[in-house]
Short mmCIF file of C-alpha atoms and ligand atoms in Angstrom, two decimals:
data_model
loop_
_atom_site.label_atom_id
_atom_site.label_comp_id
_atom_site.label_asym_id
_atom_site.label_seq_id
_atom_site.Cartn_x
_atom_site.Cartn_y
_atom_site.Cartn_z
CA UNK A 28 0.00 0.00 0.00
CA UNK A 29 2.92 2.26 0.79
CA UNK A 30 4.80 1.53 -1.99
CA UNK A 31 0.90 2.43 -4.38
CA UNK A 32 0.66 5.86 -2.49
CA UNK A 33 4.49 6.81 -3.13
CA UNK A 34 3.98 6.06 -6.28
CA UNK A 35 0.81 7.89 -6.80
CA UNK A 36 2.53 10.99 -5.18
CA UNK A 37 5.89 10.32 -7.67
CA UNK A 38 3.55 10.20 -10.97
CA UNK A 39 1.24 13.47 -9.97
CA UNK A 40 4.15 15.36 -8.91
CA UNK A 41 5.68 14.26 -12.62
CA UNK A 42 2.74 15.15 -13.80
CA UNK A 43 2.46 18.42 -12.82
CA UNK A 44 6.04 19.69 -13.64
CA UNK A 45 6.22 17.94 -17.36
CA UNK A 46 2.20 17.69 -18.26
CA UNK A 47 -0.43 20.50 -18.60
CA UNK A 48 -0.53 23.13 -16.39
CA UNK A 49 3.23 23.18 -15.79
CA UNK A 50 4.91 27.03 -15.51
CA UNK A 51 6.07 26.62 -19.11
CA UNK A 52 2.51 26.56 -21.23
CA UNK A 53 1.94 30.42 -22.27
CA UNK A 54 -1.91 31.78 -22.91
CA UNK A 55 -1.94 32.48 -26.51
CA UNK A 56 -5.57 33.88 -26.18
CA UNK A 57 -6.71 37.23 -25.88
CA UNK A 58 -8.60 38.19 -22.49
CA UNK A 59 -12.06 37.00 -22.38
CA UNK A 60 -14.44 39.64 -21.63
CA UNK A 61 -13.71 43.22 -22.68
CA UNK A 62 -14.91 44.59 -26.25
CA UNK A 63 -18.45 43.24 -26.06
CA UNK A 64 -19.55 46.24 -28.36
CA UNK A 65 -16.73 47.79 -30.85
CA UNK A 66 -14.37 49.89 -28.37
CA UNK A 67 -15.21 53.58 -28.09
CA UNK A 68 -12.21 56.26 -27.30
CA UNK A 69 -10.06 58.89 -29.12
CA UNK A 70 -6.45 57.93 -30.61
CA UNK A 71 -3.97 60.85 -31.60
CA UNK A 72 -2.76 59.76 -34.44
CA UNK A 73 -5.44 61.33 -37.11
CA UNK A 74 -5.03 64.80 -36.06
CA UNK A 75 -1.64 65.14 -33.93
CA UNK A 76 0.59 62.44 -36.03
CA UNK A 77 3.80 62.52 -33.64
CA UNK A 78 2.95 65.92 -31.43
CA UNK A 79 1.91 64.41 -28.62
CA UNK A 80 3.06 65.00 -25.09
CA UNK A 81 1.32 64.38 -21.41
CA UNK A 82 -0.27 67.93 -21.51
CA UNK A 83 -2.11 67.19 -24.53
CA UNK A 84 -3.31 64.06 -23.44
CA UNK A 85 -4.32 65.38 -20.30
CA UNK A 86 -6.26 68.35 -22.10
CA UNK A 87 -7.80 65.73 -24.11
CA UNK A 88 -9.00 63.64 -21.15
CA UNK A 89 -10.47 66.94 -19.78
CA UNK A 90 -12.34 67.49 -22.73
CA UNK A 91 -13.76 64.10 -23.52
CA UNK A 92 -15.66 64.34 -20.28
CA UNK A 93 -16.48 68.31 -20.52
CA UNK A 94 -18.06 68.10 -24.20
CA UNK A 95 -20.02 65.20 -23.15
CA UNK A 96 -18.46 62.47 -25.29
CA UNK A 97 -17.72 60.21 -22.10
CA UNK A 98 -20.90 60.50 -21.18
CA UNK A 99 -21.93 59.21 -24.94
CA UNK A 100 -20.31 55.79 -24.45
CA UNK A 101 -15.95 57.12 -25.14
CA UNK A 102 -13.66 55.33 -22.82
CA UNK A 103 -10.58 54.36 -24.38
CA UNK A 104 -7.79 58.07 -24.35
CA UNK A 105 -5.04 55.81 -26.62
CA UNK A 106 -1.64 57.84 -27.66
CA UNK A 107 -0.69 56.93 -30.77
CA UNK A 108 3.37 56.57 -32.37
CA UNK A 109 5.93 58.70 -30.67
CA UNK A 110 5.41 58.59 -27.25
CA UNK A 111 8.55 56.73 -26.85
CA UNK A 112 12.43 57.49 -25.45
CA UNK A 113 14.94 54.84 -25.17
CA UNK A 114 15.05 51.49 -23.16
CA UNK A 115 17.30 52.08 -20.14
CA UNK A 116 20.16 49.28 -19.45
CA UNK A 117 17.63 46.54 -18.17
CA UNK A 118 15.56 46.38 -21.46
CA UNK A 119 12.93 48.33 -20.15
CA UNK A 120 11.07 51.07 -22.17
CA UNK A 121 10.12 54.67 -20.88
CA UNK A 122 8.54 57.60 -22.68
CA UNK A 123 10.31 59.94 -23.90
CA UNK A 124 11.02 62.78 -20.84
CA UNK A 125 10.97 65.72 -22.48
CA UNK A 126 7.24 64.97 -23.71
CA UNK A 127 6.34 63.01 -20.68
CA UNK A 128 8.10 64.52 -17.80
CA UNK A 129 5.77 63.00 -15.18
CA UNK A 130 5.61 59.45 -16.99
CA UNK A 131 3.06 57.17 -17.48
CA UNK A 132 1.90 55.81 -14.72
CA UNK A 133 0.91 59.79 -13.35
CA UNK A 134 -1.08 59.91 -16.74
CA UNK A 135 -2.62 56.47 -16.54
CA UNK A 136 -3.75 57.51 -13.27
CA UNK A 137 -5.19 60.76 -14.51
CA UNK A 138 -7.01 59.31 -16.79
CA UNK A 139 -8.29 56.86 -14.73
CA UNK A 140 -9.35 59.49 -12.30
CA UNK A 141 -11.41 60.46 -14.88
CA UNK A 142 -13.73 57.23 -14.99
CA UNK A 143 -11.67 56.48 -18.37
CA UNK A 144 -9.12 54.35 -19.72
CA UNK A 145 -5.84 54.93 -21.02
CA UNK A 146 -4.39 52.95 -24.44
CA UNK A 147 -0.57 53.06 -25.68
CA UNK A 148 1.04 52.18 -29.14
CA UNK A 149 3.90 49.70 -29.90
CA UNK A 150 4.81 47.65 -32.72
CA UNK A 151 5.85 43.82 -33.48
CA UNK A 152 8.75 44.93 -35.49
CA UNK A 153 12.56 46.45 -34.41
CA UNK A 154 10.49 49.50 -34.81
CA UNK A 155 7.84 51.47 -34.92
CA UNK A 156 6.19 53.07 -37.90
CA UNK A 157 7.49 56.57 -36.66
CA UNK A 158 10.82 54.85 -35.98
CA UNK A 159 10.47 54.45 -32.51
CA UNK A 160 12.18 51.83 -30.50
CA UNK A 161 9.57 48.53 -31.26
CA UNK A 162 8.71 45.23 -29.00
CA UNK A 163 10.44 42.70 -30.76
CA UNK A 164 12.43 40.76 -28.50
CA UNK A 165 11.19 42.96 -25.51
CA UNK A 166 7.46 41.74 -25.48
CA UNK A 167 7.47 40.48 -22.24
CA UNK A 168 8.94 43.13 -20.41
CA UNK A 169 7.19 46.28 -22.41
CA UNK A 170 3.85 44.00 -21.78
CA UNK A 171 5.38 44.63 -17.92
CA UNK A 172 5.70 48.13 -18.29
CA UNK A 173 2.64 48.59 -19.29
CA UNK A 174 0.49 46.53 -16.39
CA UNK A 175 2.45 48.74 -14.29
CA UNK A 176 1.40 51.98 -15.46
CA UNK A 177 -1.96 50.77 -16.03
CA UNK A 178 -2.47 50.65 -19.65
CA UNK A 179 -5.89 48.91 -20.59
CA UNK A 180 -5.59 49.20 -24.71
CA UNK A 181 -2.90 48.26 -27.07
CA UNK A 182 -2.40 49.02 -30.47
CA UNK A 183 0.46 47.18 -32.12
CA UNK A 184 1.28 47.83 -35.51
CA UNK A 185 3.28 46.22 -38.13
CA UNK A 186 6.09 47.87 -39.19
CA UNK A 187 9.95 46.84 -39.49
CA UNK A 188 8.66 43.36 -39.64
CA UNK A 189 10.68 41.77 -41.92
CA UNK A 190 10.83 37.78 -41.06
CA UNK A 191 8.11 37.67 -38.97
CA UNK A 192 4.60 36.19 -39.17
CA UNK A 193 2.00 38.00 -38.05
CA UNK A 194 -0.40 35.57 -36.53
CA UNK A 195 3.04 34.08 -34.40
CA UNK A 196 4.11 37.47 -33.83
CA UNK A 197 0.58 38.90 -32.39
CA UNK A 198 0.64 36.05 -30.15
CA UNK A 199 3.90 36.44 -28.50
CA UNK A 200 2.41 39.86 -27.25
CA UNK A 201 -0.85 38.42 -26.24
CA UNK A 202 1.44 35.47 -24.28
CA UNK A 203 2.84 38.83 -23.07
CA UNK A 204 -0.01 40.68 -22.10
CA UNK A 205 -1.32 37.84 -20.19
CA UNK A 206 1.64 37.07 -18.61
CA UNK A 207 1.55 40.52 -17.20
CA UNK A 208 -1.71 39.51 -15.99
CA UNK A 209 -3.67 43.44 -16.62
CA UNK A 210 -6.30 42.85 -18.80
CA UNK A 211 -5.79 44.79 -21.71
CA UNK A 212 -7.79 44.80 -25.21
CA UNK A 213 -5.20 43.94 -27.90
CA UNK A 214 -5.85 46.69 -31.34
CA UNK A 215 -3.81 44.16 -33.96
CA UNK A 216 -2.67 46.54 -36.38
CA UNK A 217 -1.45 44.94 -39.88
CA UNK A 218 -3.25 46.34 -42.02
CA UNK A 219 -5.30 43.25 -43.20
CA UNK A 220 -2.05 41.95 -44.87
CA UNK A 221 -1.97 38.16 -43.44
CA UNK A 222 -5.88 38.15 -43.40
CA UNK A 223 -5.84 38.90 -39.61
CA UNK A 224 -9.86 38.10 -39.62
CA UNK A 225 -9.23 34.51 -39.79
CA UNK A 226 -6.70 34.09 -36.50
CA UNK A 227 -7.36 37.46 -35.17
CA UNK A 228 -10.71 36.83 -33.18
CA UNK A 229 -8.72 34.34 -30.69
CA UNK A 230 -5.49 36.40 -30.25
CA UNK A 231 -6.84 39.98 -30.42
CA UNK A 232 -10.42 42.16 -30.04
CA UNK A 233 -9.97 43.99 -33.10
CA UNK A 234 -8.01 43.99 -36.54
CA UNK A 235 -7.10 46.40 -38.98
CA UNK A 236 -8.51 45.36 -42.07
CA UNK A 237 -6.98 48.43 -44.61
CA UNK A 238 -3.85 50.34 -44.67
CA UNK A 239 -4.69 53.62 -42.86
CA UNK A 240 -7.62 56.38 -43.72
CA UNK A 241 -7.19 59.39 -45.66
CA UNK A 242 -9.35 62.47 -44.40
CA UNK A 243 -11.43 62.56 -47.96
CA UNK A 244 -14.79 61.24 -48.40
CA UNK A 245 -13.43 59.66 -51.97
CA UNK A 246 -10.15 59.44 -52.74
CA UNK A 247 -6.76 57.59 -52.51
CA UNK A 248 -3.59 59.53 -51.11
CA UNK A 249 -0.37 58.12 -52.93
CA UNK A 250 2.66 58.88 -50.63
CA UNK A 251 5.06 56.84 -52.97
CA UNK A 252 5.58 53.64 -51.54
CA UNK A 253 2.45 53.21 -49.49
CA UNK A 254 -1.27 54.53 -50.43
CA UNK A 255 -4.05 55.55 -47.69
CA UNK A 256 -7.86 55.69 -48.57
CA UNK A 257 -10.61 57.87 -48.25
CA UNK A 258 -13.89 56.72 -46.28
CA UNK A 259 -15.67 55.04 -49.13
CA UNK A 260 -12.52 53.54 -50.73
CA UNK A 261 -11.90 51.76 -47.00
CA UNK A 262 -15.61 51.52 -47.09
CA UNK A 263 -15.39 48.94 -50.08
CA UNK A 264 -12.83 47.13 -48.68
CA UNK A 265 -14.60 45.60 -45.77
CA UNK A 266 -17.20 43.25 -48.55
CA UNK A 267 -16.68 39.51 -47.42
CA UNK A 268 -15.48 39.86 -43.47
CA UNK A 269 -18.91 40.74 -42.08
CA UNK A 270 -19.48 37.07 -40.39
CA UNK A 271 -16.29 37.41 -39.04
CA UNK A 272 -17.32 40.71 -36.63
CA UNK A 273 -19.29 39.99 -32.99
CA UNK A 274 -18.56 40.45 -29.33
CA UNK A 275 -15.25 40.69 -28.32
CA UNK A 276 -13.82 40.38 -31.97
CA UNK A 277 -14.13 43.32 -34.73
CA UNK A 278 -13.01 44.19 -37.79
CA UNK A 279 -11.45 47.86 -37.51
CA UNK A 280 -11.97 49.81 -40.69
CA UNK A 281 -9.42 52.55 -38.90
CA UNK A 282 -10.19 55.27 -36.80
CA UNK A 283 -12.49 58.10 -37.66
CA UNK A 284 -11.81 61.81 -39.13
CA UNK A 285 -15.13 63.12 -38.11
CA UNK A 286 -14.08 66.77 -37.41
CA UNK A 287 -10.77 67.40 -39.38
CA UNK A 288 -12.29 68.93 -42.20
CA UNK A 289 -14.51 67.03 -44.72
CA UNK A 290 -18.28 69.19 -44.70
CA UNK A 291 -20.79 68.12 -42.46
CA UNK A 292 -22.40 65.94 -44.35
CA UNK A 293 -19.61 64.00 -45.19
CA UNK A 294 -18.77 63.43 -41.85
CA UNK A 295 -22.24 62.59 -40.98
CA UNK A 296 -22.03 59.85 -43.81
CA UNK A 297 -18.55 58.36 -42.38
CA UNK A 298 -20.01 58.15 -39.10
CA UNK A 299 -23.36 56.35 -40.63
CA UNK A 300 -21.17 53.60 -42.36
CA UNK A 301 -19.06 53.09 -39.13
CA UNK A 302 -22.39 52.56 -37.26
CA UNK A 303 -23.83 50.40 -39.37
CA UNK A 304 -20.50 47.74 -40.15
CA UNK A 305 -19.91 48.16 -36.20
CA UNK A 306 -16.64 49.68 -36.55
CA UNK A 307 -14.55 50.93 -33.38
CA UNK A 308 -15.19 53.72 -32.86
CA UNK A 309 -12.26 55.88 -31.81
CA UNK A 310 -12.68 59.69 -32.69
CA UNK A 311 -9.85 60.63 -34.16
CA UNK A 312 -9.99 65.41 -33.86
CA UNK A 313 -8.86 67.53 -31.42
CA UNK A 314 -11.42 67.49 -28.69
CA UNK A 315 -10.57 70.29 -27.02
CA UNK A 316 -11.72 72.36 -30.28
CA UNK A 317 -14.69 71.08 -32.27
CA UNK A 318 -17.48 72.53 -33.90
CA UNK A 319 -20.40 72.08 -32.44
CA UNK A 320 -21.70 69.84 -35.20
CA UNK A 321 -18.65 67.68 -34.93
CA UNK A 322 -19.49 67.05 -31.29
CA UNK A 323 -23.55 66.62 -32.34
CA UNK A 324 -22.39 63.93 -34.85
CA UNK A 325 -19.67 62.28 -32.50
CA UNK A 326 -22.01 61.96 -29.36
CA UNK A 327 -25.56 61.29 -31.43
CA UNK A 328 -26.97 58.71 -29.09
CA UNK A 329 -29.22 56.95 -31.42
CA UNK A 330 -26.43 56.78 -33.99
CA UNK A 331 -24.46 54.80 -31.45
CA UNK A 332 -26.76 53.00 -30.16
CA UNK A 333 -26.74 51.50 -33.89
CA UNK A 334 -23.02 50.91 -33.56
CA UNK A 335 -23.52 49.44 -30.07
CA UNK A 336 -26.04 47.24 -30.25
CA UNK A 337 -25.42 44.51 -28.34
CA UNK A 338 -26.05 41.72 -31.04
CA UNK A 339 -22.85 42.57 -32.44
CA UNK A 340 -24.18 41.96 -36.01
CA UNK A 341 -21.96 43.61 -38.71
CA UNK A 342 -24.39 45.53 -40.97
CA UNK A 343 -24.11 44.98 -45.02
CA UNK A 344 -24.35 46.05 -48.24
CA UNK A 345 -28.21 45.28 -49.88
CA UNK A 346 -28.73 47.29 -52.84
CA UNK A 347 -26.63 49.77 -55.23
CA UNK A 348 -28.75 52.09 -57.44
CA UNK A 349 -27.30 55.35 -59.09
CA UNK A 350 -24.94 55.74 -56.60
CA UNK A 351 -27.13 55.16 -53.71
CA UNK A 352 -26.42 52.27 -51.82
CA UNK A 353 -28.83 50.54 -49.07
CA UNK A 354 -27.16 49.16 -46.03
CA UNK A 355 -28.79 47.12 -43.24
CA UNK A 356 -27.97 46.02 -40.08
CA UNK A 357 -30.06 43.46 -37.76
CA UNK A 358 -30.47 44.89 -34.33
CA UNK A 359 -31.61 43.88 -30.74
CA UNK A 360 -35.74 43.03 -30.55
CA UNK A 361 -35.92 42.86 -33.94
CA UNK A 362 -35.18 46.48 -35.14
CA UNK A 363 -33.13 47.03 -37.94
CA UNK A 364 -31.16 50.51 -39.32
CA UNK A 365 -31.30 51.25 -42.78
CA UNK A 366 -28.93 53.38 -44.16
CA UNK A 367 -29.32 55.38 -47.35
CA UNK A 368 -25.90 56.60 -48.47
CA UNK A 369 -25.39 58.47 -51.80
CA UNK A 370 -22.22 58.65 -53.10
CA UNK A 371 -22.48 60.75 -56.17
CA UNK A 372 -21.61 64.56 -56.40
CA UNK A 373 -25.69 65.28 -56.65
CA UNK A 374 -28.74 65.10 -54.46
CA UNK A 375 -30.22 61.65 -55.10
CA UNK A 376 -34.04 60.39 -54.54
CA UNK A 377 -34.53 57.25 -52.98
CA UNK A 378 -38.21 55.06 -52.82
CA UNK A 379 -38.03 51.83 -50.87
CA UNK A 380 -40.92 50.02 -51.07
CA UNK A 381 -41.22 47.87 -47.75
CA UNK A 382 -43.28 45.42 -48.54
CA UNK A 383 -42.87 44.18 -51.82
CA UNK A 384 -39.27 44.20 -50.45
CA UNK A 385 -38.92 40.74 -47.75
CA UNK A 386 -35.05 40.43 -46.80
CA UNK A 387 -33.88 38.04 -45.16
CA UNK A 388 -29.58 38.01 -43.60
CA UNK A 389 -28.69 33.90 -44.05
CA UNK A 390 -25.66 34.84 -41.92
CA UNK A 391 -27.94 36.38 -38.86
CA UNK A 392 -30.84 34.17 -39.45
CA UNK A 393 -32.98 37.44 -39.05
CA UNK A 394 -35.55 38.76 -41.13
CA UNK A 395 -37.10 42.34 -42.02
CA UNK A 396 -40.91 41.15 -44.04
CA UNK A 397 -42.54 44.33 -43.74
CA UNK A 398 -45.68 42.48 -45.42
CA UNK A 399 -45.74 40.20 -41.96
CA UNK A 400 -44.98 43.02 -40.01
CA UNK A 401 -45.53 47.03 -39.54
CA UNK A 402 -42.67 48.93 -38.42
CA UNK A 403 -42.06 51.80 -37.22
CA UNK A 404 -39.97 54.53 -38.93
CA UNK A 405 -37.54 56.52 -36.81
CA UNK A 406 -35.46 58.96 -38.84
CA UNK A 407 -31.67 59.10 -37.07
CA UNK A 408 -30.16 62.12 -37.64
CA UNK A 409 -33.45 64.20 -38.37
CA UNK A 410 -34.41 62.96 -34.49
CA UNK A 411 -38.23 61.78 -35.74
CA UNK A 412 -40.47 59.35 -36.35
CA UNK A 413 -41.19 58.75 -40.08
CA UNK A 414 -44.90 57.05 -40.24
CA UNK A 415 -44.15 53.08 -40.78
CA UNK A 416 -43.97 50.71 -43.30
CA UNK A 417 -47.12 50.13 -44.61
CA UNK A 418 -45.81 53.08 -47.52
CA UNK A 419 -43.15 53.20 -49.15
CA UNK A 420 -40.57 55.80 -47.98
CA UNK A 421 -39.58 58.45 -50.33
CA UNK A 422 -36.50 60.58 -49.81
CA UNK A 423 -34.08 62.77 -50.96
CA UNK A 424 -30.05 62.12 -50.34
CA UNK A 425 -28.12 65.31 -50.33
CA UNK A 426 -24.63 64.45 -52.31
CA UNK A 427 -22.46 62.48 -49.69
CA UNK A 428 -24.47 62.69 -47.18
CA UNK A 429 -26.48 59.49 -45.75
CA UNK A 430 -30.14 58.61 -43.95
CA UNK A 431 -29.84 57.12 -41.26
CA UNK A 432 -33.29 54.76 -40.23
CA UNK A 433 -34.44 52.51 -36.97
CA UNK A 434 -37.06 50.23 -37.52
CA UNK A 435 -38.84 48.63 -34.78
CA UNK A 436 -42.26 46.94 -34.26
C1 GLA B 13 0.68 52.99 -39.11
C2 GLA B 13 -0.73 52.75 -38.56
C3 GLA B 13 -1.35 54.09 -38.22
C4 GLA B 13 -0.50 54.82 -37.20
C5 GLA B 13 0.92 54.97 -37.72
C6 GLA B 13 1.87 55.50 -36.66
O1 GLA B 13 0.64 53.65 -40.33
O2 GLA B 13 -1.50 52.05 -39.49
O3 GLA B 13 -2.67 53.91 -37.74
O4 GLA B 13 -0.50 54.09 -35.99
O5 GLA B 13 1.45 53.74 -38.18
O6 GLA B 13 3.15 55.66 -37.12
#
């Protein structure tokens, strides 16, 4: 009997050193939990590029609760490229001091004095896009770094990779993260090169699916050896990932440019399509300035509420007719948001007729049969109901501008 129990102890103790469990096995999977509804917050990199520094963060925390836009669902204050100095002799990184005299940690705690949450930038390469110092070969210990300052967001991007594979590479810093043990949610930023949809959704919360957004409504920038796209080209680039999107997982079409100059309608058609494909949202202006209808467009509740819906259902593409296309999006109780969005350079009239018109989203299993069922009309942006759907509903699109609908029973 002796001899049974020492051996019993002998094999469990083996067991546990050389079999699961053991101190060796790493978590490649993201933290379970966060992102339940695409992450809200403001990133610098749209308006500030590499000018940013702790008083301009802290200005911007300010701001995102004085205008009201914390209040409207924002959480996530994320500096972009270039906060970074050098790695001191132990490996570990720290910002640069002359832009972040007080460090981190003082401005993760201000933010988080703030009832918000604070998100940093690094890169799986040697370095950074901006040319900053990048986590490859550090991942553990800048993953360290940052669960002691308190960072809750990451956004690691993709430059100076050369050699590396991106689905191996984003999970050494998830490994890292969760090593570090501070939940954080994990922005994977390659641009949709390595199809990032398809291993993304266990590794990371969201996934670049473009190369970055250009502040047009149509257009493509060409800086030589890289291009970036206006809002309809990255628009037409999300077709085909939509059953890849849900809680805790989205596809990111890139940050928005609501406020840094297109026209108002433009920017009211931007932030249509990136409520109805359930985009992040992460504002992407200086706060601390905006026009008042940048701020009525940013914080529209019933536009987010779209975007938020807790279904998680990726809207899509129905229709395209004269430049108008119809978008829908399958929401909580059975509403649905119709979006009208013209694309041409002139006004355009639009006539859907309810129901001759059944649709049905295979991928959702939902259905909107107007000829089963009356809905009501709520008109987004205009703030009012719009009669149901026993009539067709007539419209007119101004040129790049979009109508934004709710339809519930
Ligand atoms: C890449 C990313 C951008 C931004 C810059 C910073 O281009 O795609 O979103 O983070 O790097 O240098």
């Amino acid at each position: 009997m002796k001899n049974v129990l020492l051996f019993l102890t002998l094999f469990t103790l083996s067991a546990a050193s050389f079999g699961q469990g053991n101190n060796y096995a790493q978590n490649y999977k993201k933290f379970e939990g966060l992102a339940q509804t695409p992450p809200m917050g403001w990133n610098s990199w749209n308006k500030f590029a590499c000018n940013v520094d702790e008083k301009l963060i802290r200005e911007i925390a300010d701001a995102m609760v004085s205008s009201g836009m914390k209040d409207a669902g924002y959480t996530y204050i994320n500096i972009d490229d270039c906060w970074h100095g050098d790695r001191d002799s132990l490996g570990f990184i720290h910002p640069d001091p002359r832009r972040f005299p007080s460090g981190m940690k003082a401005l993760a705690d201000y933010i988080h004095s703030k009832g918000l949450k604070m998100g940093i930038y690094s890169d799986a390469g040697s370095q950074t896009c901006g040319g900053r110092p990048g986590s490859r070969g550090y991942e553990f210990q800048d993953a360290q770094q940052y669960a002691k300052w308190g960072i809750d967001y990451l956004k690691y991007d993709w430059c100076n990779t050369e050699g590396l594979k991106a689905e191996g590479a984003y999970k050494t810093i998830t490994a890292a993260l969760r090593k570090a043990g501070r939940p954080v949610v994990l922005s994977i930023c390659e641009w949709g090169n390595d199809k990032p949809w398809e291993w993304g959704p266990e590794v990371g919360h969201l996934w670049r699916t473009t190369g970055d957004i250009y502040n047009c409504f149509d257009c493509v920038k060409d800086h030589g050896t890289w291009k970036s796209f206006g809002v309809m080209q990255i628009l037409d680039k999300q077709e085909g990932l939509r059953q890849y999107a849900g809680p805790g997982q989205w596809n990111d079409p890139d940050m928005l440019e609501v406020g840094n100059g297109m026209p108002v309608h433009e920017d009211r058609a931007h932030f249509s399509m990136w409520a109805m494909i359930a985009a992040p949202l992460i504002a992407g202006n200086d706060l601390r300035n905006m026009s008042k209808e940048t701020l009525a467009i940013l914080t529209h509740k019933e536009a987010i509420a779209i975007n938020q819906d807790k279904l998680g259902i990726q809207g899509f593409r129905y229709a395209k007719k004269d430049s108008v296309e119809t978008w829908l999006k399958p929401l909580d109780n059975g509403k649905w948001a119709v979006c009208f969005l013209n694309r041409s350079n002139t006004p355009q009239k639009v006539n859907f007729d309810w129901k001759n018109t059944p649709i049905s989203d295979e991928l959702s299993k939902r259905e909107l049969n107007a000829a089963k069922t009356t809905y009501k009309i709520r008109d987004v942006w205009a703030r009012k109901a719009q009669g149901n759907t026993k009539k067709a509903y007539a419209a007119t699109v101004p040129r790049h501008d979009a109508i934004l609908l709710v339809l519930s029973e």
